Amino acid sequence: MIGEILPGSTIGVLGGGQLGRMFAMAARRLGYRVHTLAPEHDTPAGQISDVEIVAPYDDLDAVRAFAKGVSVVTFEFENVSAEAASTAAAHTVVRPSGEALAVAQHRLREKTFLAKNGLPVAPFAAIQSEADIPAAIAHVGCPAVLKTATFGYDGKGQVAIKAPADVAPAWETLGRRESVLEAFVDLACEISVVGARAVDGTWAAYPAVENVHRNHILDVSTFPAAVPESLAKLADAAAYTVLDALDYVGVLCVEFFVTRDGRLLVNEIAPRPHNSGHLTIEACVTSQFEQQVRAVCALSLGSVDVVQPASMANLLGDLWEGGEPDWSAALSFPAVKLHLYGKTSPRHGRKMGHLTALASTATEARALVLQARDSLR
Ligand code: AMP
């Protein structure tokens, strides 16, 4: 492929979290060198990298120097500023592009983009000022969810709306920020599709994953999802539409709501490997992280074939409340894999690691991963 960045080259990662860590592990296995830039020292990704630069993302001189030292820059979270992305792009290749970031990091732009590309989304309305509230309620109805347009993830920046009178106080609670009022969806389940697109436009998507959230944070993912074939095909096609419309290069996740009456709605896009794709490390021929390395380095994509059904359970900081979890208990399950992210302070709701179980069916894998996680307490 034109512009291939081959093993031995250096990849730069903006961000220091677990997604960067697992990306760096895949990159180093393939023989790349990895540089990371994040505001803290000894980050999950920094621990695995060859060079860990400590600088705030808005230190554009640091971003410039970082970009000059690598063959390609990628990022492991979507709230990288447009300035940081364009500063890096002035000195090296940046994949995915800043444009994909700009769409995904703003809920209004994201929903407008999805709707414009013919993808079904829950009814929504923008709230820019208090004056927009009555029309938004009239359009969306109740119950609903009020979400800030920017910097919302894992349930942050969201308030449930039960009655029209709740909207104004909720908007105050969210700091009178630009927001989206979205109809509450009567969910049968949630699924996601992780897909990738290469520099030459070829693409590949893993089969859909079924996701269960707890307190708005992903709790358990099971793969392949138990949804009708027709729905899985629609989800796959939607992922392709998004990849293509963004002229995307890299791995991307599309999260969906499946309604009780059998419809598929797009919830949101994550322009990076995703928590629901962690199980591809063990369950698929190519993990989502290796796929990201291949895509951003302008190589051919790897096979997304399923080796074995799997289920993943997140390990949040809460698990440490009674002391260090019993790792040897979980490791006594031969088909369960432990991933810890190297984080030292186990705060409430913080993603510290995950377990992935493999079994001959997805249902068995889910039962096994839950049993293994229970054994940690
Ligand atoms: P989000 O950050 O928008 O992905 O929301 C996190 C989780 O909150 C989702 O995965 C759902 O479980 C739930 N949620 C968000 N928006 C809605 C909605 N409009 N209707 C029902 N559940 C929702």
Coordinates of C-alpha atoms and ligand atoms in Angstrom, one line a residue:
M1 CA 0.0 0.0 0.0
I2 CA 1.2 3.6 -0.7
G3 CA 3.0 5.1 2.3
E4 CA 3.4 2.0 4.4
I5 CA 4.9 2.6 7.8
L6 CA 6.8 -0.6 8.5
P7 CA 7.8 -2.4 11.7
G8 CA 10.8 -0.7 13.2
S9 CA 9.2 2.7 12.7
T10 CA 7.9 4.8 15.6
I11 CA 4.2 5.4 16.3
G12 CA 3.1 8.3 18.5
V13 CA 0.1 7.9 20.8
L14 CA -1.7 11.0 22.2
G15 CA -3.2 9.8 25.5
G16 CA -2.1 7.6 28.3
G17 CA -5.0 5.3 29.2
Q18 CA -5.7 1.6 28.8
L19 CA -6.6 1.9 25.1
G20 CA -3.2 3.3 24.5
R21 CA -1.6 0.6 26.6
M22 CA -3.2 -2.3 24.7
F23 CA -2.5 -0.5 21.4
A24 CA 1.2 -0.1 22.4
M25 CA 1.4 -3.8 23.3
A26 CA 0.1 -4.8 19.9
A27 CA 2.5 -2.3 18.2
R28 CA 5.5 -3.5 20.1
R29 CA 4.7 -7.1 19.4
L30 CA 4.8 -6.2 15.7
G31 CA 8.2 -4.6 16.2
Y32 CA 7.2 -0.9 16.3
R33 CA 8.6 1.6 18.7
V34 CA 6.0 3.6 20.6
H35 CA 6.1 7.2 22.0
T36 CA 3.2 8.4 24.2
L37 CA 2.3 11.9 25.2
A38 CA 0.0 12.5 28.2
P39 CA -0.2 15.0 31.1
E40 CA 0.8 12.5 33.8
H41 CA 3.8 10.3 34.4
D42 CA 3.7 6.5 34.6
T43 CA 0.4 6.2 32.7
P44 CA -1.0 2.8 31.6
A45 CA 0.2 3.5 28.0
G46 CA 3.4 5.2 29.1
Q47 CA 4.4 2.1 31.1
I48 CA 4.5 0.1 27.8
S49 CA 6.0 2.8 25.6
D50 CA 9.7 3.3 24.6
V51 CA 9.4 7.0 25.4
E52 CA 6.9 8.7 27.7
I53 CA 6.5 12.4 27.2
V54 CA 4.8 14.2 30.0
A55 CA 3.0 17.4 28.8
P56 CA -0.5 18.8 28.7
Y57 CA -2.3 18.3 25.4
D58 CA -2.6 22.1 24.9
D59 CA 1.2 22.5 25.1
L60 CA 1.4 22.8 21.3
D61 CA 5.2 23.1 21.4
A62 CA 5.4 19.7 23.1
V63 CA 2.9 18.3 20.6
R64 CA 5.0 19.7 17.7
A65 CA 8.2 18.2 19.0
F66 CA 6.4 14.9 19.7
A67 CA 5.0 14.7 16.1
K68 CA 8.4 15.4 14.6
G69 CA 9.8 12.4 16.3
V70 CA 7.3 9.8 15.0
S71 CA 6.2 8.4 11.6
V72 CA 2.5 8.6 12.5
V73 CA 0.4 10.0 15.3
T74 CA -2.8 8.4 16.6
F75 CA -4.8 9.0 19.7
E76 CA -6.5 6.8 22.3
F77 CA -9.3 9.1 23.4
E78 CA -11.5 11.4 21.4
N79 CA -11.2 14.6 23.4
V80 CA -7.9 15.6 21.8
S81 CA -8.4 19.3 20.8
A82 CA -8.6 20.3 17.2
E83 CA -5.5 22.5 17.7
A84 CA -3.4 19.5 19.0
A85 CA -4.6 17.4 16.1
S86 CA -3.8 20.0 13.5
T87 CA -0.4 20.9 15.1
A88 CA 0.6 17.2 14.9
A89 CA -0.8 17.0 11.3
A90 CA 1.5 19.9 10.2
H91 CA 4.5 17.7 11.0
T92 CA 3.5 14.1 10.5
V93 CA 0.7 11.8 9.4
V94 CA -2.3 11.8 11.8
R95 CA -4.7 8.9 11.7
P96 CA -7.7 8.9 12.1
S97 CA -8.0 12.5 10.9
G98 CA -9.0 15.5 13.0
E99 CA -12.3 15.7 11.1
A100 CA -13.4 12.3 12.5
L101 CA -12.5 13.5 16.0
A102 CA -14.5 16.7 15.5
V103 CA -17.6 14.8 14.6
A104 CA -17.4 12.3 17.4
Q105 CA -16.5 14.7 20.2
H106 CA -19.6 16.8 19.8
R107 CA -23.0 15.1 20.3
L108 CA -24.9 17.5 18.1
R109 CA -22.5 17.3 15.2
E110 CA -22.4 13.6 15.6
K111 CA -26.2 13.1 15.5
T112 CA -26.6 15.6 12.7
F113 CA -23.8 13.7 10.7
L114 CA -25.6 10.3 11.4
A115 CA -29.0 11.6 10.4
K116 CA -27.6 13.2 7.2
N117 CA -26.1 9.9 6.2
G118 CA -29.4 8.2 6.6
L119 CA -28.7 6.4 9.8
P120 CA -31.5 6.1 12.3
V121 CA -31.1 7.9 15.6
A122 CA -33.4 8.5 18.6
P123 CA -35.4 11.8 18.2
F124 CA -33.2 14.7 19.5
A125 CA -33.2 18.5 19.8
A126 CA -30.4 21.0 20.5
I127 CA -30.5 23.2 23.6
Q128 CA -28.2 26.1 23.2
S129 CA -30.1 28.5 25.6
E130 CA -33.0 28.4 28.0
A131 CA -35.3 29.7 25.2
D132 CA -34.8 26.4 23.3
I133 CA -36.2 24.2 26.1
P134 CA -40.0 24.3 25.3
A135 CA -39.5 23.5 21.6
A136 CA -37.0 20.7 22.4
I137 CA -39.5 19.1 24.8
A138 CA -42.3 19.5 22.2
H139 CA -40.1 17.7 19.6
V140 CA -38.6 15.0 21.7
G141 CA -41.3 14.3 24.3
C142 CA -40.8 12.5 27.7
P143 CA -39.2 10.5 29.1
A144 CA -35.9 11.7 27.8
V145 CA -32.2 12.1 28.6
L146 CA -30.4 15.5 28.6
K147 CA -26.7 15.2 27.5
T148 CA -24.0 17.8 27.3
A149 CA -22.8 18.2 23.7
T150 CA -19.1 17.8 24.7
F151 CA -17.0 16.0 27.2
G152 CA -19.6 13.4 28.1
Y153 CA -18.6 9.7 28.5
D154 CA -19.5 6.8 30.8
G155 CA -22.7 8.6 31.9
K156 CA -20.9 11.9 32.8
G157 CA -22.8 15.0 31.6
Q158 CA -26.2 13.1 31.5
V159 CA -29.4 13.6 33.4
A160 CA -32.6 11.5 33.1
I161 CA -35.7 13.5 32.4
K162 CA -39.0 12.1 33.6
A163 CA -41.3 15.1 33.2
P164 CA -41.1 18.3 31.1
A165 CA -40.6 20.3 34.3
D166 CA -37.3 18.4 34.9
V167 CA -35.5 19.9 31.8
A168 CA -34.8 23.4 33.0
P169 CA -33.3 22.3 36.4
A170 CA -31.3 19.5 34.6
W171 CA -29.9 22.1 32.2
E172 CA -28.8 24.2 35.3
T173 CA -27.2 21.1 36.8
L174 CA -25.2 20.5 33.6
G175 CA -23.9 24.1 33.9
R176 CA -26.2 25.7 31.2
R177 CA -23.9 24.2 28.6
E178 CA -24.8 23.4 25.0
S179 CA -26.8 20.1 25.2
V180 CA -28.9 17.6 23.4
L181 CA -32.3 16.4 24.6
E182 CA -32.7 12.9 23.4
A183 CA -35.8 10.6 23.6
F184 CA -35.4 7.8 26.1
V185 CA -35.3 4.6 24.2
D186 CA -37.1 1.5 25.4
L187 CA -34.2 -0.8 25.1
A188 CA -34.3 -4.5 24.3
C189 CA -30.5 -4.6 24.3
E190 CA -27.4 -2.6 23.3
I191 CA -24.9 -3.8 20.7
S192 CA -21.7 -2.4 19.1
V193 CA -19.8 -3.0 15.9
V194 CA -16.0 -2.4 15.8
G195 CA -14.9 -1.8 12.3
A196 CA -11.7 -0.6 10.6
R197 CA -10.9 1.0 7.3
A198 CA -7.5 0.9 5.6
V199 CA -5.8 3.7 3.6
D200 CA -7.0 2.1 0.3
G201 CA -10.6 2.1 1.5
T202 CA -10.9 -1.6 2.2
W203 CA -12.8 -2.3 5.4
A204 CA -13.6 -5.1 7.8
A205 CA -15.9 -5.2 10.8
Y206 CA -16.1 -7.8 13.7
P207 CA -19.4 -9.4 14.3
A208 CA -21.6 -7.4 16.7
V209 CA -21.0 -7.5 20.5
E210 CA -23.8 -7.3 23.0
N211 CA -23.2 -4.8 25.8
V212 CA -24.7 -4.5 29.3
H213 CA -24.1 -1.2 31.1
R214 CA -24.3 -0.5 34.8
N215 CA -24.6 3.1 36.0
H216 CA -24.0 4.1 32.4
I217 CA -20.6 2.4 32.3
L218 CA -20.0 -0.7 30.2
D219 CA -20.1 -3.7 32.5
V220 CA -20.2 -6.9 30.4
S221 CA -19.7 -7.5 26.6
T222 CA -20.7 -10.8 25.0
F223 CA -19.6 -11.9 21.6
P224 CA -21.1 -12.7 19.1
A225 CA -24.3 -10.8 20.0
A226 CA -27.5 -12.9 20.1
V227 CA -29.4 -10.7 17.7
P228 CA -31.3 -11.7 14.5
E229 CA -29.1 -12.0 11.4
S230 CA -31.1 -9.1 9.7
L231 CA -30.3 -6.8 12.6
A232 CA -26.6 -7.8 12.6
K233 CA -26.4 -7.0 8.9
L234 CA -28.0 -3.6 9.4
A235 CA -25.4 -2.8 12.2
D236 CA -22.6 -3.9 9.9
A237 CA -23.9 -1.7 7.1
A238 CA -24.2 1.2 9.4
A239 CA -20.6 0.8 10.5
Y240 CA -19.5 0.8 6.9
T241 CA -21.6 3.9 6.2
V242 CA -19.9 5.8 9.0
L243 CA -16.4 4.6 8.0
D244 CA -16.9 5.6 4.4
A245 CA -18.7 8.9 5.1
L246 CA -15.8 10.0 7.3
D247 CA -13.2 8.7 4.7
Y248 CA -11.9 7.1 7.9
V249 CA -8.5 5.4 8.4
G250 CA -8.3 3.4 11.6
V251 CA -10.5 1.5 14.0
L252 CA -13.9 2.9 15.0
C253 CA -16.8 1.7 17.1
V254 CA -20.5 2.3 16.5
E255 CA -22.7 1.8 19.5
F256 CA -26.4 0.9 18.9
F257 CA -29.6 0.7 20.8
V258 CA -31.9 -2.2 19.9
T259 CA -35.5 -1.2 20.7
R260 CA -38.1 -3.5 22.1
D261 CA -40.0 -3.3 18.8
G262 CA -36.9 -4.5 17.0
R263 CA -35.5 -1.4 15.5
L264 CA -31.8 -0.5 15.4
L265 CA -30.8 3.1 16.4
V266 CA -27.2 4.5 16.4
N267 CA -26.3 5.8 19.9
E268 CA -22.8 7.1 19.3
I269 CA -19.5 6.7 17.5
A270 CA -16.1 6.2 19.1
P271 CA -13.3 7.1 16.7
R272 CA -10.8 4.5 18.3
P273 CA -10.7 1.0 19.6
H274 CA -13.4 0.5 22.2
N275 CA -14.0 -1.2 25.5
S276 CA -16.6 -3.5 23.9
G277 CA -13.8 -4.7 21.5
H278 CA -11.3 -5.8 24.1
L279 CA -12.5 -9.4 23.8
T280 CA -11.2 -9.4 20.2
I281 CA -7.7 -9.8 21.8
E282 CA -8.6 -13.5 22.5
A283 CA -11.7 -14.1 20.5
C284 CA -10.5 -13.1 17.0
V285 CA -7.7 -13.7 14.6
T286 CA -6.7 -10.0 14.7
S287 CA -7.4 -7.9 17.8
Q288 CA -8.9 -4.4 17.5
F289 CA -5.5 -3.1 18.6
E290 CA -3.5 -4.9 16.0
Q291 CA -6.1 -3.7 13.5
Q292 CA -5.5 -0.2 14.6
V293 CA -1.8 -0.5 14.2
R294 CA -2.3 -2.0 10.7
A295 CA -4.7 0.7 9.6
V296 CA -2.8 3.7 10.9
C297 CA 0.5 2.3 9.4
A298 CA -1.2 2.0 6.0
L299 CA -0.9 -1.8 6.0
S300 CA -3.5 -4.4 5.0
L301 CA -6.2 -5.2 7.5
G302 CA -6.0 -8.5 9.4
S303 CA -8.7 -11.1 9.5
V304 CA -11.7 -10.4 11.8
D305 CA -12.7 -14.0 11.9
V306 CA -13.9 -15.3 15.2
V307 CA -11.7 -18.0 16.9
Q308 CA -14.0 -18.6 19.8
P309 CA -17.1 -17.0 21.4
A310 CA -16.1 -14.8 24.4
S311 CA -17.4 -12.5 27.1
M312 CA -15.6 -9.6 28.8
A313 CA -16.3 -8.2 32.3
N314 CA -14.9 -4.8 33.3
L315 CA -13.1 -4.5 36.7
L316 CA -13.9 -1.1 38.2
G317 CA -12.1 0.5 41.1
D318 CA -15.1 -0.4 43.3
L319 CA -13.8 -4.0 43.3
W320 CA -10.9 -2.9 45.5
E321 CA -13.2 -1.6 48.3
G322 CA -12.6 -4.7 50.4
G323 CA -8.9 -4.8 49.7
E324 CA -6.8 -6.2 46.8
P325 CA -9.0 -8.6 44.6
D326 CA -8.2 -12.3 44.8
W327 CA -6.3 -12.6 41.5
S328 CA -5.4 -16.2 42.1
A329 CA -9.0 -17.2 42.3
A330 CA -9.8 -15.6 38.9
L331 CA -6.7 -17.1 37.4
S332 CA -7.7 -20.6 38.5
F333 CA -10.3 -20.5 35.7
P334 CA -8.1 -21.9 32.8
A335 CA -10.2 -20.2 30.0
V336 CA -10.3 -16.8 31.7
K337 CA -7.8 -14.1 30.8
L338 CA -6.8 -11.3 33.2
H339 CA -5.9 -7.8 31.9
L340 CA -4.8 -5.1 34.4
Y341 CA -4.0 -1.6 33.2
G342 CA -1.2 -0.7 35.6
K343 CA -3.3 2.0 37.5
T344 CA -2.3 2.5 41.1
S345 CA -5.3 4.2 42.6
P346 CA -8.6 2.2 42.3
R347 CA -11.2 5.0 42.4
H348 CA -14.9 4.4 42.3
G349 CA -16.0 3.8 38.7
R350 CA -12.5 3.8 37.4
K351 CA -11.7 1.1 34.8
M352 CA -8.8 -0.8 36.3
G353 CA -8.8 -3.9 34.1
H354 CA -11.0 -6.6 32.6
L355 CA -11.5 -10.3 32.4
T356 CA -12.2 -12.2 29.2
A357 CA -13.6 -15.7 29.2
L358 CA -13.6 -18.0 26.2
A359 CA -16.1 -20.9 25.7
S360 CA -17.9 -22.8 23.0
T361 CA -20.9 -20.5 23.1
A362 CA -21.3 -16.9 24.0
T363 CA -23.8 -17.7 26.8
E364 CA -21.3 -20.1 28.4
A365 CA -18.6 -17.5 28.1
R366 CA -20.8 -14.9 29.8
A367 CA -21.6 -17.3 32.7
L368 CA -17.9 -18.1 33.1
V369 CA -16.7 -14.5 33.1
L370 CA -19.3 -13.5 35.7
Q371 CA -18.3 -16.5 37.9
A372 CA -14.6 -15.5 37.6
R373 CA -15.3 -11.9 38.4
D374 CA -17.4 -13.0 41.5
S375 CA -14.4 -15.1 42.7
L376 CA -12.3 -11.9 43.0
R377 CA -14.3 -10.7 46.0
Ligands
AMP1 P1 -23.9 7.4 26.2 O1 -22.8 8.0 27.0 O2 -24.8 8.3 25.5 O3 -23.5 6.2 25.4 O4 -24.9 6.7 27.4 C1 -24.4 5.7 28.2 C2 -25.5 4.7 28.4 O5 -26.7 5.3 29.0 C3 -26.0 4.0 27.2 O6 -25.2 3.0 26.7 C4 -27.4 3.5 27.6 O7 -27.3 2.4 28.4 C5 -27.9 4.7 28.5 N1 -28.6 5.6 27.6 C6 -28.0 6.8 27.0 N2 -28.9 7.4 26.3 C7 -30.1 6.7 26.4 C8 -31.4 6.9 25.8 N3 -31.7 7.9 25.0 N4 -32.3 5.9 26.1 C9 -32.0 4.9 26.9 N5 -30.8 4.7 27.5 C10 -29.9 5.6 27.2

